[in-house]
CSV table of C-alpha atoms in Angstrom, one decimal:
chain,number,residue,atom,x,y,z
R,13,UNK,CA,131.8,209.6,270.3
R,14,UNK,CA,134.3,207.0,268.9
R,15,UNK,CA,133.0,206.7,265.5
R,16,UNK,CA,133.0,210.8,265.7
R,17,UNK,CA,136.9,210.5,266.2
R,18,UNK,CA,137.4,207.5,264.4
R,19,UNK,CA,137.2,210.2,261.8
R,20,UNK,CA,138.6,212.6,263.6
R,21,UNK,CA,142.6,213.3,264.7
R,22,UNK,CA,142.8,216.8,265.8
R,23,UNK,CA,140.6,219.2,266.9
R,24,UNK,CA,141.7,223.1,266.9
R,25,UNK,CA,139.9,225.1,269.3
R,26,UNK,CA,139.3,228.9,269.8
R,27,UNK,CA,137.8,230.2,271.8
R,28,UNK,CA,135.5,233.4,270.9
R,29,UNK,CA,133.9,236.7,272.2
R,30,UNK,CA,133.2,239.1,269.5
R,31,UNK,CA,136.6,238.5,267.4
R,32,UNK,CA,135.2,239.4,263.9
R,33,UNK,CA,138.4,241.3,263.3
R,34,UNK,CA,140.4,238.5,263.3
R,35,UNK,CA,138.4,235.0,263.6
R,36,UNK,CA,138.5,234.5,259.9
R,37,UNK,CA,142.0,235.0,259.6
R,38,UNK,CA,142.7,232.1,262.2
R,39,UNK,CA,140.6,229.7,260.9
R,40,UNK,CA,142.1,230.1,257.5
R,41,UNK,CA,145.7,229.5,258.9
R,42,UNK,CA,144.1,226.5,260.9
R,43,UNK,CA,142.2,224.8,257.4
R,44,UNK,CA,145.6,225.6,255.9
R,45,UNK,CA,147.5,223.7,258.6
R,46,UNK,CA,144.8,220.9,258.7
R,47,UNK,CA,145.0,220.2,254.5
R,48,UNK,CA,149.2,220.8,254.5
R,49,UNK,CA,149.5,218.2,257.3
R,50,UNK,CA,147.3,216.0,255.8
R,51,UNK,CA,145.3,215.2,259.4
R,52,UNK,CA,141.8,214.3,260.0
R,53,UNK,CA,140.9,216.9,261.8
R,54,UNK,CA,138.2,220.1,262.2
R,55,UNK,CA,138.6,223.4,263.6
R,56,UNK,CA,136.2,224.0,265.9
R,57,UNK,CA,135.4,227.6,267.6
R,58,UNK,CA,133.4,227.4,271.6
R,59,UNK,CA,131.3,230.7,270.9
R,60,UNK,CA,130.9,232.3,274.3
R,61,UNK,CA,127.7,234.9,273.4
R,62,UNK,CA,129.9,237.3,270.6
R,63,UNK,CA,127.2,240.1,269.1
R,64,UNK,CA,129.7,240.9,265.9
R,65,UNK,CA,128.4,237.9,263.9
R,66,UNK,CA,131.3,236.0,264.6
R,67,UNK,CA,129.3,232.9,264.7
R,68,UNK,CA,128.9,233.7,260.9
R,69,UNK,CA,131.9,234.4,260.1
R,70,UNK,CA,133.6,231.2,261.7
R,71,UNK,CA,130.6,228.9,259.5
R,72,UNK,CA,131.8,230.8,256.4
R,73,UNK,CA,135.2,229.8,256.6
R,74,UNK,CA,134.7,226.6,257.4
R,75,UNK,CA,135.0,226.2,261.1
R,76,UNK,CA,131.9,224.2,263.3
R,77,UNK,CA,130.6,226.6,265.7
R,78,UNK,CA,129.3,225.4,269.5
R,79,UNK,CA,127.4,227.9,271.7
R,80,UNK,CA,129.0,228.0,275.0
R,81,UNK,CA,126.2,229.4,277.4
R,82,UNK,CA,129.2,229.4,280.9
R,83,UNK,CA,131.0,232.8,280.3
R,84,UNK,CA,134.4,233.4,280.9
R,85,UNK,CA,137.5,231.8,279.4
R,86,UNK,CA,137.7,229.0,281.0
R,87,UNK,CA,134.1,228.5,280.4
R,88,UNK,CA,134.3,228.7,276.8
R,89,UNK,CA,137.2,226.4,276.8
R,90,UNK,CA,135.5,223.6,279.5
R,91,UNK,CA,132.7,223.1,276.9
R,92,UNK,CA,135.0,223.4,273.6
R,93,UNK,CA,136.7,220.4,274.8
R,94,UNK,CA,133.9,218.4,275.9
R,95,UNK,CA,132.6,219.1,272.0
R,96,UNK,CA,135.2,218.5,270.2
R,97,UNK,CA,135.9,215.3,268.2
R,98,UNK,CA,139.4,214.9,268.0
R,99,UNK,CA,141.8,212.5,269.7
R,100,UNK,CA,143.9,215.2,270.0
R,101,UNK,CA,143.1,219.1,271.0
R,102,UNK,CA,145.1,222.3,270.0
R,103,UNK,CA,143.6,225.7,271.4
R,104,UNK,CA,144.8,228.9,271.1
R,105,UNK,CA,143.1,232.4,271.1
R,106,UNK,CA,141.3,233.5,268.2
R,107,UNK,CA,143.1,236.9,267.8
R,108,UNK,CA,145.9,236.3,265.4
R,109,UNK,CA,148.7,236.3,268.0
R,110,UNK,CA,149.3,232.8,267.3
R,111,UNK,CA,150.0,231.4,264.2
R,112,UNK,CA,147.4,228.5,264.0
R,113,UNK,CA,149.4,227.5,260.5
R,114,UNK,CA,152.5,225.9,262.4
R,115,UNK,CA,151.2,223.4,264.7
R,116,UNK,CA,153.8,220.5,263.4
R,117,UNK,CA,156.0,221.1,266.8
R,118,UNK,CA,152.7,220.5,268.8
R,119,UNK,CA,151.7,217.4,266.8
R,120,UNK,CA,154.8,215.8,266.5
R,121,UNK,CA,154.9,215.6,270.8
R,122,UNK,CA,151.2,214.6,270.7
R,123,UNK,CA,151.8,211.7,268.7
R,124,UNK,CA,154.9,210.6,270.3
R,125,UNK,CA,152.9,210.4,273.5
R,126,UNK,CA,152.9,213.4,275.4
R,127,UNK,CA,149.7,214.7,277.2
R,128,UNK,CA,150.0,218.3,277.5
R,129,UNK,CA,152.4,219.9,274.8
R,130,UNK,CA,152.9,223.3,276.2
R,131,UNK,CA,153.7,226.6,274.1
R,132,UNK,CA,156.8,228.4,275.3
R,133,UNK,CA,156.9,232.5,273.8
R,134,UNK,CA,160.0,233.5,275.9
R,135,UNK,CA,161.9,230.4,274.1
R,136,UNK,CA,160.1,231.3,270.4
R,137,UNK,CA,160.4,235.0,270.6
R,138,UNK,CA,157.9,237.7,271.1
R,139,UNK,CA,157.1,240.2,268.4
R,140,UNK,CA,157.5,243.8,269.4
R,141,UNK,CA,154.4,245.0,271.0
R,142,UNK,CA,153.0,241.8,271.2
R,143,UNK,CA,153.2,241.6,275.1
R,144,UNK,CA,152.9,244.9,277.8
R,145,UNK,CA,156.2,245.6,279.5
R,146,UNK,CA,154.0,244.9,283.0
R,147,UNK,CA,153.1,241.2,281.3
R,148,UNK,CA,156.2,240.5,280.2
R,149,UNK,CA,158.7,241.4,282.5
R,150,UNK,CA,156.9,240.9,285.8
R,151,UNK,CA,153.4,239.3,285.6
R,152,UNK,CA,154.0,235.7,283.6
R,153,UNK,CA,157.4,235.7,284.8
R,154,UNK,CA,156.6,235.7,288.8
R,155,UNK,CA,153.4,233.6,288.4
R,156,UNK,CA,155.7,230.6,286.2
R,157,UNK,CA,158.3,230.7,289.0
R,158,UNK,CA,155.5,230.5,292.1
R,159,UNK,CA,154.0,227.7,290.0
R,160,UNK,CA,156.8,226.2,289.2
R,161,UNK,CA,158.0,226.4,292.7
R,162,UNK,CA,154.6,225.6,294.3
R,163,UNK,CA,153.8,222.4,292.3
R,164,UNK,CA,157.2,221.8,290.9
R,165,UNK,CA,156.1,222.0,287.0
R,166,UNK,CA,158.2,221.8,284.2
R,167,UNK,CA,156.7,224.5,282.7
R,168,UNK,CA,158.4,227.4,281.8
R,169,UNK,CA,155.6,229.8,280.2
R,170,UNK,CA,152.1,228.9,282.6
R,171,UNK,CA,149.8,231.1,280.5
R,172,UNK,CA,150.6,230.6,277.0
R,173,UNK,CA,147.6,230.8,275.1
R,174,UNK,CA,149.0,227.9,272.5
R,175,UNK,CA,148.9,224.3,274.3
R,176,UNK,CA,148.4,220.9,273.0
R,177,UNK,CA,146.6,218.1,274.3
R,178,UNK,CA,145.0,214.4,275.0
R,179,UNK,CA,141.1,215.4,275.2
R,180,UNK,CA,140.9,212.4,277.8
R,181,UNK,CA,143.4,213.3,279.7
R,182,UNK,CA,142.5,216.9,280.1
R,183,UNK,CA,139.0,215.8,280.7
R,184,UNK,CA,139.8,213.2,283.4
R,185,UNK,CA,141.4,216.2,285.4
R,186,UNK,CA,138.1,218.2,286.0
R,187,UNK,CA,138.7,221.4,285.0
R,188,UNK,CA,136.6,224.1,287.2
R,189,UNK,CA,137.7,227.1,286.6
R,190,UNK,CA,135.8,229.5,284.8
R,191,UNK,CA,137.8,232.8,284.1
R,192,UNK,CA,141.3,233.0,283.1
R,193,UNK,CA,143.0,231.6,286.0
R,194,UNK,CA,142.0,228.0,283.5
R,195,UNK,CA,145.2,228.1,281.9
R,196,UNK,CA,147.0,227.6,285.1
R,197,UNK,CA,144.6,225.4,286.8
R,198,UNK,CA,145.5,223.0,283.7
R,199,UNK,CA,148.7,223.4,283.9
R,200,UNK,CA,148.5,222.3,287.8
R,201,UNK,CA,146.6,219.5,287.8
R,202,UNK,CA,148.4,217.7,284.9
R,203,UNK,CA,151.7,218.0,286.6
R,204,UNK,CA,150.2,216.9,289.9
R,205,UNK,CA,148.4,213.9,288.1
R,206,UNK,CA,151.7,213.1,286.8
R,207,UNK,CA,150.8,213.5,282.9
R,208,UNK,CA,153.6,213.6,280.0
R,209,UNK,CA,154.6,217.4,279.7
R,210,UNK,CA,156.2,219.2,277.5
R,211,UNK,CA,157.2,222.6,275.6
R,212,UNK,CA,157.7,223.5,272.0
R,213,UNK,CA,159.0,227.2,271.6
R,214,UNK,CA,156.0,229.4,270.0
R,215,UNK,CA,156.3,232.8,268.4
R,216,UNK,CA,153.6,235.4,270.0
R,217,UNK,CA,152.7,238.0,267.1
R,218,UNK,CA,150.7,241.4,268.4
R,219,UNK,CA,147.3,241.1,268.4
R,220,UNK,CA,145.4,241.3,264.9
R,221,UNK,CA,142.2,243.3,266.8
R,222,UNK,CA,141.5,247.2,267.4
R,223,UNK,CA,139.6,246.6,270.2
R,224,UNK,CA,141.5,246.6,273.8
R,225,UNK,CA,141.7,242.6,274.8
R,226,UNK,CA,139.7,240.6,277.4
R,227,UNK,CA,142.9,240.3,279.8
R,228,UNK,CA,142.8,242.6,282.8
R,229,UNK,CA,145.9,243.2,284.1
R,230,UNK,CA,145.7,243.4,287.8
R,231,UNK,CA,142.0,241.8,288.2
R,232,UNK,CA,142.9,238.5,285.7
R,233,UNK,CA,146.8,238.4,287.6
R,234,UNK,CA,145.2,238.3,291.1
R,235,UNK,CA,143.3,235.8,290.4
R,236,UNK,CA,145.9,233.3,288.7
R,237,UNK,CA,148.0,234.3,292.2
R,238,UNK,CA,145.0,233.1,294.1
R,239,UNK,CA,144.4,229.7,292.3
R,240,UNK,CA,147.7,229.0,293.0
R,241,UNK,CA,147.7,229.8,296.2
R,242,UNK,CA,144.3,227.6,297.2
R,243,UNK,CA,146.2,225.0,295.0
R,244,UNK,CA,149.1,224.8,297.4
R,245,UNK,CA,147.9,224.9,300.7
R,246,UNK,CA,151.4,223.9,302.0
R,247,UNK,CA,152.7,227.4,300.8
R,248,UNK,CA,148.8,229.3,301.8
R,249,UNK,CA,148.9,227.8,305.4
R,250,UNK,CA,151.6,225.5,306.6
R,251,UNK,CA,154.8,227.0,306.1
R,252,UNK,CA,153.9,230.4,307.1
R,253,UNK,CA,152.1,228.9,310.2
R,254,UNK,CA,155.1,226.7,310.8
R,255,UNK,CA,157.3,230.0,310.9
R,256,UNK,CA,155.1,232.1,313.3
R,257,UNK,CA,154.4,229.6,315.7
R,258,UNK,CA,158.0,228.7,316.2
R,259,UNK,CA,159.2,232.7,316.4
R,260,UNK,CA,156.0,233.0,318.6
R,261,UNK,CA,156.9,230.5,321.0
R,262,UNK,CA,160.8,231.3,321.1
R,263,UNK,CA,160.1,234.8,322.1
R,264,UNK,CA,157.0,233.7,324.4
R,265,UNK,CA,159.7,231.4,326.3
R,266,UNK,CA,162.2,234.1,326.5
R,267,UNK,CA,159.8,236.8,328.1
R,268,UNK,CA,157.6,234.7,330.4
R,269,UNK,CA,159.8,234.4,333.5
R,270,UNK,CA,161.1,238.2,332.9
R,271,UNK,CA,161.4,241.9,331.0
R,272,UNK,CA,164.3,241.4,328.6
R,273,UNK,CA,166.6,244.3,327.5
R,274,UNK,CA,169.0,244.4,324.4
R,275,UNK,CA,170.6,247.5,324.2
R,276,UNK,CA,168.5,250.4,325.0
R,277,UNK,CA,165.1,248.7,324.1
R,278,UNK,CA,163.2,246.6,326.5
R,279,UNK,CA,160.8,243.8,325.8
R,280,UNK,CA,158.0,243.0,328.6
R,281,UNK,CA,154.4,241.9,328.9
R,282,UNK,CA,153.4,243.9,325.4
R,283,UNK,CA,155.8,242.1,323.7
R,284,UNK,CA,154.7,238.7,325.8
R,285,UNK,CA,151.3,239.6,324.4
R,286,UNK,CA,152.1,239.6,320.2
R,287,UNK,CA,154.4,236.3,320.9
R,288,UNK,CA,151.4,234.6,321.9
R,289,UNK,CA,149.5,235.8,319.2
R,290,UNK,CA,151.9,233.9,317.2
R,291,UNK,CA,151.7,231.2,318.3
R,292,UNK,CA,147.7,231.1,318.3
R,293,UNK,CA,148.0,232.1,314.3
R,294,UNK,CA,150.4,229.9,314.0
R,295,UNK,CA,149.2,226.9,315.0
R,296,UNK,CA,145.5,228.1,313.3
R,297,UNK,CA,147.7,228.2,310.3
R,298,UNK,CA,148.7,225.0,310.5
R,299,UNK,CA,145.3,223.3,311.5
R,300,UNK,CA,144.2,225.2,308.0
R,301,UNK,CA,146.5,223.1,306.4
R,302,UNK,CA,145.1,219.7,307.5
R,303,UNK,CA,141.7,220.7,306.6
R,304,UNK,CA,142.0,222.2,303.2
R,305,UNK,CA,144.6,218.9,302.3
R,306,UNK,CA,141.5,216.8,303.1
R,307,UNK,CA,139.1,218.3,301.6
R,308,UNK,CA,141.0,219.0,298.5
R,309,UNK,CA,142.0,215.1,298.8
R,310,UNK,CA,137.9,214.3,298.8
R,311,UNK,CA,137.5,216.9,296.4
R,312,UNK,CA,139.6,215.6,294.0
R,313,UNK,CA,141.0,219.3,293.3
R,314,UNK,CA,144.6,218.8,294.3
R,315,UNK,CA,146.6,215.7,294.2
R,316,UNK,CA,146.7,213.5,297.5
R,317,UNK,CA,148.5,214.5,300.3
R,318,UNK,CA,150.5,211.6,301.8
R,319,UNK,CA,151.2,214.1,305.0
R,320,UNK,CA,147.9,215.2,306.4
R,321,UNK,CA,146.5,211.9,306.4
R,322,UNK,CA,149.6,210.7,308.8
R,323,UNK,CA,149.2,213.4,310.6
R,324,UNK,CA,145.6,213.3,311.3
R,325,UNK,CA,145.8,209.3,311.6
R,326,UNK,CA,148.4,209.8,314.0
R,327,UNK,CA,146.7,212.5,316.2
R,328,UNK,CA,142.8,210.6,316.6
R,329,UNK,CA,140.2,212.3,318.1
R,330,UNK,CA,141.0,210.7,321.2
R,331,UNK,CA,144.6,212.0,321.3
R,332,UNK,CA,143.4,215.4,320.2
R,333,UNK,CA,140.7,215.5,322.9
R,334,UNK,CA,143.5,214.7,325.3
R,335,UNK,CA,146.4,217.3,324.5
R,336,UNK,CA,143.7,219.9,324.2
R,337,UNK,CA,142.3,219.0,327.7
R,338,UNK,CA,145.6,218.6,329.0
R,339,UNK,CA,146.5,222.6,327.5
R,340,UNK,CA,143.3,223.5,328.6
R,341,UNK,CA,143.5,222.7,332.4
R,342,UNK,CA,146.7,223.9,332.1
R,343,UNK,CA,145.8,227.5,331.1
R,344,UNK,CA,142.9,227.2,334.1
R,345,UNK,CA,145.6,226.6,336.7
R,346,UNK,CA,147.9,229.2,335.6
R,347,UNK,CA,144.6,231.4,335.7
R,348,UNK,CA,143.9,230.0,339.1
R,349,UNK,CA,147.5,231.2,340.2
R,350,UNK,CA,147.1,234.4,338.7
R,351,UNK,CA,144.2,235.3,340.6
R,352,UNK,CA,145.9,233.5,343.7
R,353,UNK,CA,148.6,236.4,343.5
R,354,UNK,CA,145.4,238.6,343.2
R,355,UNK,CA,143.8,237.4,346.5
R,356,UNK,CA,147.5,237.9,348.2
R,357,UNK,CA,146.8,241.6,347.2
R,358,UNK,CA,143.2,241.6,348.6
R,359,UNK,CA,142.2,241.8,345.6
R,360,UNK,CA,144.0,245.4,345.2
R,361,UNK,CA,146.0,247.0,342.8
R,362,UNK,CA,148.5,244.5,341.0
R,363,UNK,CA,152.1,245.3,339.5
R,364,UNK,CA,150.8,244.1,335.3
R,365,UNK,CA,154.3,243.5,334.8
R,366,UNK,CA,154.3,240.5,336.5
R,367,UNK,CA,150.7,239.0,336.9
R,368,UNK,CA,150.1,239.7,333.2
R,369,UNK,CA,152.4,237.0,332.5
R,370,UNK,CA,150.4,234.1,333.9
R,371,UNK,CA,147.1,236.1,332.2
R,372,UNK,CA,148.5,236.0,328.9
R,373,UNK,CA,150.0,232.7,329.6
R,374,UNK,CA,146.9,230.9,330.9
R,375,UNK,CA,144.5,232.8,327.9
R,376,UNK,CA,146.7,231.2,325.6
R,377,UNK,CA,146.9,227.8,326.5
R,378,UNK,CA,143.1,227.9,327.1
R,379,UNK,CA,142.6,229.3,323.8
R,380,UNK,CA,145.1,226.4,322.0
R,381,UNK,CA,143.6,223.7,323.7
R,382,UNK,CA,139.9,224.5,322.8
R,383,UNK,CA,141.7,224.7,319.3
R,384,UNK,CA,143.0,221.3,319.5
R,385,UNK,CA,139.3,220.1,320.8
R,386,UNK,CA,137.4,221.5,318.2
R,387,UNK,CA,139.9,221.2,314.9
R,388,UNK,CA,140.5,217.5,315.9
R,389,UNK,CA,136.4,217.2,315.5
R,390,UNK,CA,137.0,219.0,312.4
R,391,UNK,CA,139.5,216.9,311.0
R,392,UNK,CA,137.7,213.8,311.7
R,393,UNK,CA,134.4,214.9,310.2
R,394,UNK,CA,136.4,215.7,307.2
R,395,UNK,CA,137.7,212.6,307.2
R,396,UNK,CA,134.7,210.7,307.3
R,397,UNK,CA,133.8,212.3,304.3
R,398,UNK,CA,134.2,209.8,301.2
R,399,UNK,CA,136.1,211.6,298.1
R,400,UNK,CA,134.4,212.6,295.3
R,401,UNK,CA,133.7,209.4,292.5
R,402,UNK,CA,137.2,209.2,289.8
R,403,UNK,CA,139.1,211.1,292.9
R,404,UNK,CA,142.6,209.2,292.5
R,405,UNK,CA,144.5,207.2,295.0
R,406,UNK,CA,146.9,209.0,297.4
R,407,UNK,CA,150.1,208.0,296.5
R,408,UNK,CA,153.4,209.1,298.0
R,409,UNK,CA,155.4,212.2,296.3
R,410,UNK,CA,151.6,214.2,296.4
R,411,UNK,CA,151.5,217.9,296.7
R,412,UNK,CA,150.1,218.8,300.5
């Protein structure tokens, strides 16, 4: 491997399923770039099982071809950069949208130290019809802000096809993904591992093929969403479970002694009833949130959180054992009272209005005190699990 790049500067990379129409015509603009430039480089194309001789073609022109047997973007991509031979990587897709000829921007950052050189089309301009309304107006937009929000990312264009890059630095983050949502999960795990971002304006052309391209609208959106999501789990579980057990328990403390009218609408035991059901969603929320922030700690998928481990080493099974014992005999003697005020009818008919109040009361302490039992086993089992080998340190400032 180092006397392969010893030789070796810059690898291009495209990826390919069946782009006859157009692989030719990249590569060209790559070799072009590549002699211009005067780098020690190859351009290199991750073949992910085309049938329209592409492999051919790409060998004709010049390009080294590796057979990618994972399918899917991402899993074309994973094993391009594990092949290549370059210090440095440069992918983009291989159908003529990008012009592989002006790469200096992207070089230029590389070499002046930069691990991730991101291509920005909304700063270089897009072509007319090289983007759908639906993409360009409302998908990339909305999935840049909620990762920019989520993970707090420079980044202003997540899924630009054109991105430059350290091969060992990209390796050492352990790219899963498979499908498309690999262009965000790069772009997350290099701004939570703290790596040397930035962006270069690039020009998006419309695509060079006849054929309709791999990118699904709704199918390949959702699942970018979703990465991002499982990728934050502060914004997945915690803060929405923080909100609704707080609302939950406001309006649970404001209807337990009593019916409670504003203007002509009244709120009594049904009402009781859903306030306590947010508070047991709530607080299952947040106990989601301490387990998916230690497991992706041990996982190595998300950076470390310096919160759940506080919050778990503050709360030890012991403590956890006790406040759920503690809620737990509470919601028995609350039961016990209710059917107290049961035996004082001999056992008869009851008004629901007001025994319902220690029933719902006393079901949901019992049910959030065998929640605290069980979830502070949970926790600690999870705990005891040793992260993954090259899983880094946690450090303060980490994403929860």
């Amino acid at each position: 491997r180092s006397e392969m790049q010893s030789d070796c500067e810059i690898t291009i990379l495209m990826p390919c399923l069946n782009e006859a129409e157009t692989l030719g015509i990249c590569i060209g603009k790559a070799t072009g770039f590549l002699s211009r430039s005067g780098l020690r480089g190859e351009v290199l194309v991750a073949d992910n099982g085309s049938t329209d001789g592409s492999q051919a073609i790409a060998s004709a022109a010049g390009a080294r071809v590796v057979h990618i047997e994972e399918r899917g973007y991402g899993g074309a991509l994973k094993g391009g950069i594990r092949a290549a031979r370059g210090e440095y990587i440069i992918m983009g897709d291989a159908d003529d949208s990008y012009d592989f000829g002006e790469l200096d921007a992207f070089v230029q950052r590389l070499k002046a130290g930069d691990q991730l050189v991101m291509g920005n089309r909304f700063k270089g301009g897009i072509m007319p019809g090289a983007m759908p309304f639906l993409h360009r107006y409302l998908g990339n937009p909305v999935l840049t802000a909620i990762g920019r929000l989520f993970f707090k990312s420079p980044v202003g264009d997540f899924h630009c096809g054109l991105r430059g890059f350290r091969r060992d630095a990209i390796l050492s983050l352990d790219l899963q993904s498979s499908g498309m949502e690999f262009a965000s999960e790069m772009v997350a795990k290099a701004t939570l591992r703290g790596l040397a971002i930035s962006e270069v304006p690039t020009k998006l052309w419309p695509d060079g093929r006849s054929r309709p391209p791999h990118l699904r609208t709704w199918r390949d959106g959702w699942r970018h969403l979703r990465f991002l999501l499982l990728f934050c789990p502060r914004w997945l579980f915690l803060y929405p479970g923080i909100s609704l057990l707080f609302a939950g328990l406001a309006a649970f403390l404001w209807l337990l002694p009593e019916a409670r009218t504003i203007g002509a609408v009244t709120f009594d035991i049904h009402s009781l009833y859903y306030a306590a059901l947010a508070m047991v969603i709530g607080y299952q929320s947040i106990q989601f949130w301490v387990f998916s922030s230690i497991f992706s700690m041990n996982e190595g998928i998300a950076e470390p959180s310096t919160v759940a481990p506080r919050v778990t080493g503050f709360f030890s099974v012991e403590i956890g054992l006790i406040g759920g014992m503690i809620l737990t005999l509470l919601g028995l003697g609350l039961g016990i009272a209710a059917l107290g005020s049961w035996e004082r009818a001999a056992f008869g008919t009851l008004m629901p209005s007001r025994t319902l109040r220690y029933v719902i009361a006393s079901g949901t302490a019992i049910l959030l005190g065998l929640q605290t039992i069980h979830g502070t086993f949970f926790a600690s089992i999870l705990t005891r699990t040793p992260p993954r080998p090259g899983t880094p340190p946690a450090a303060g400032g980490g994403q929860e």
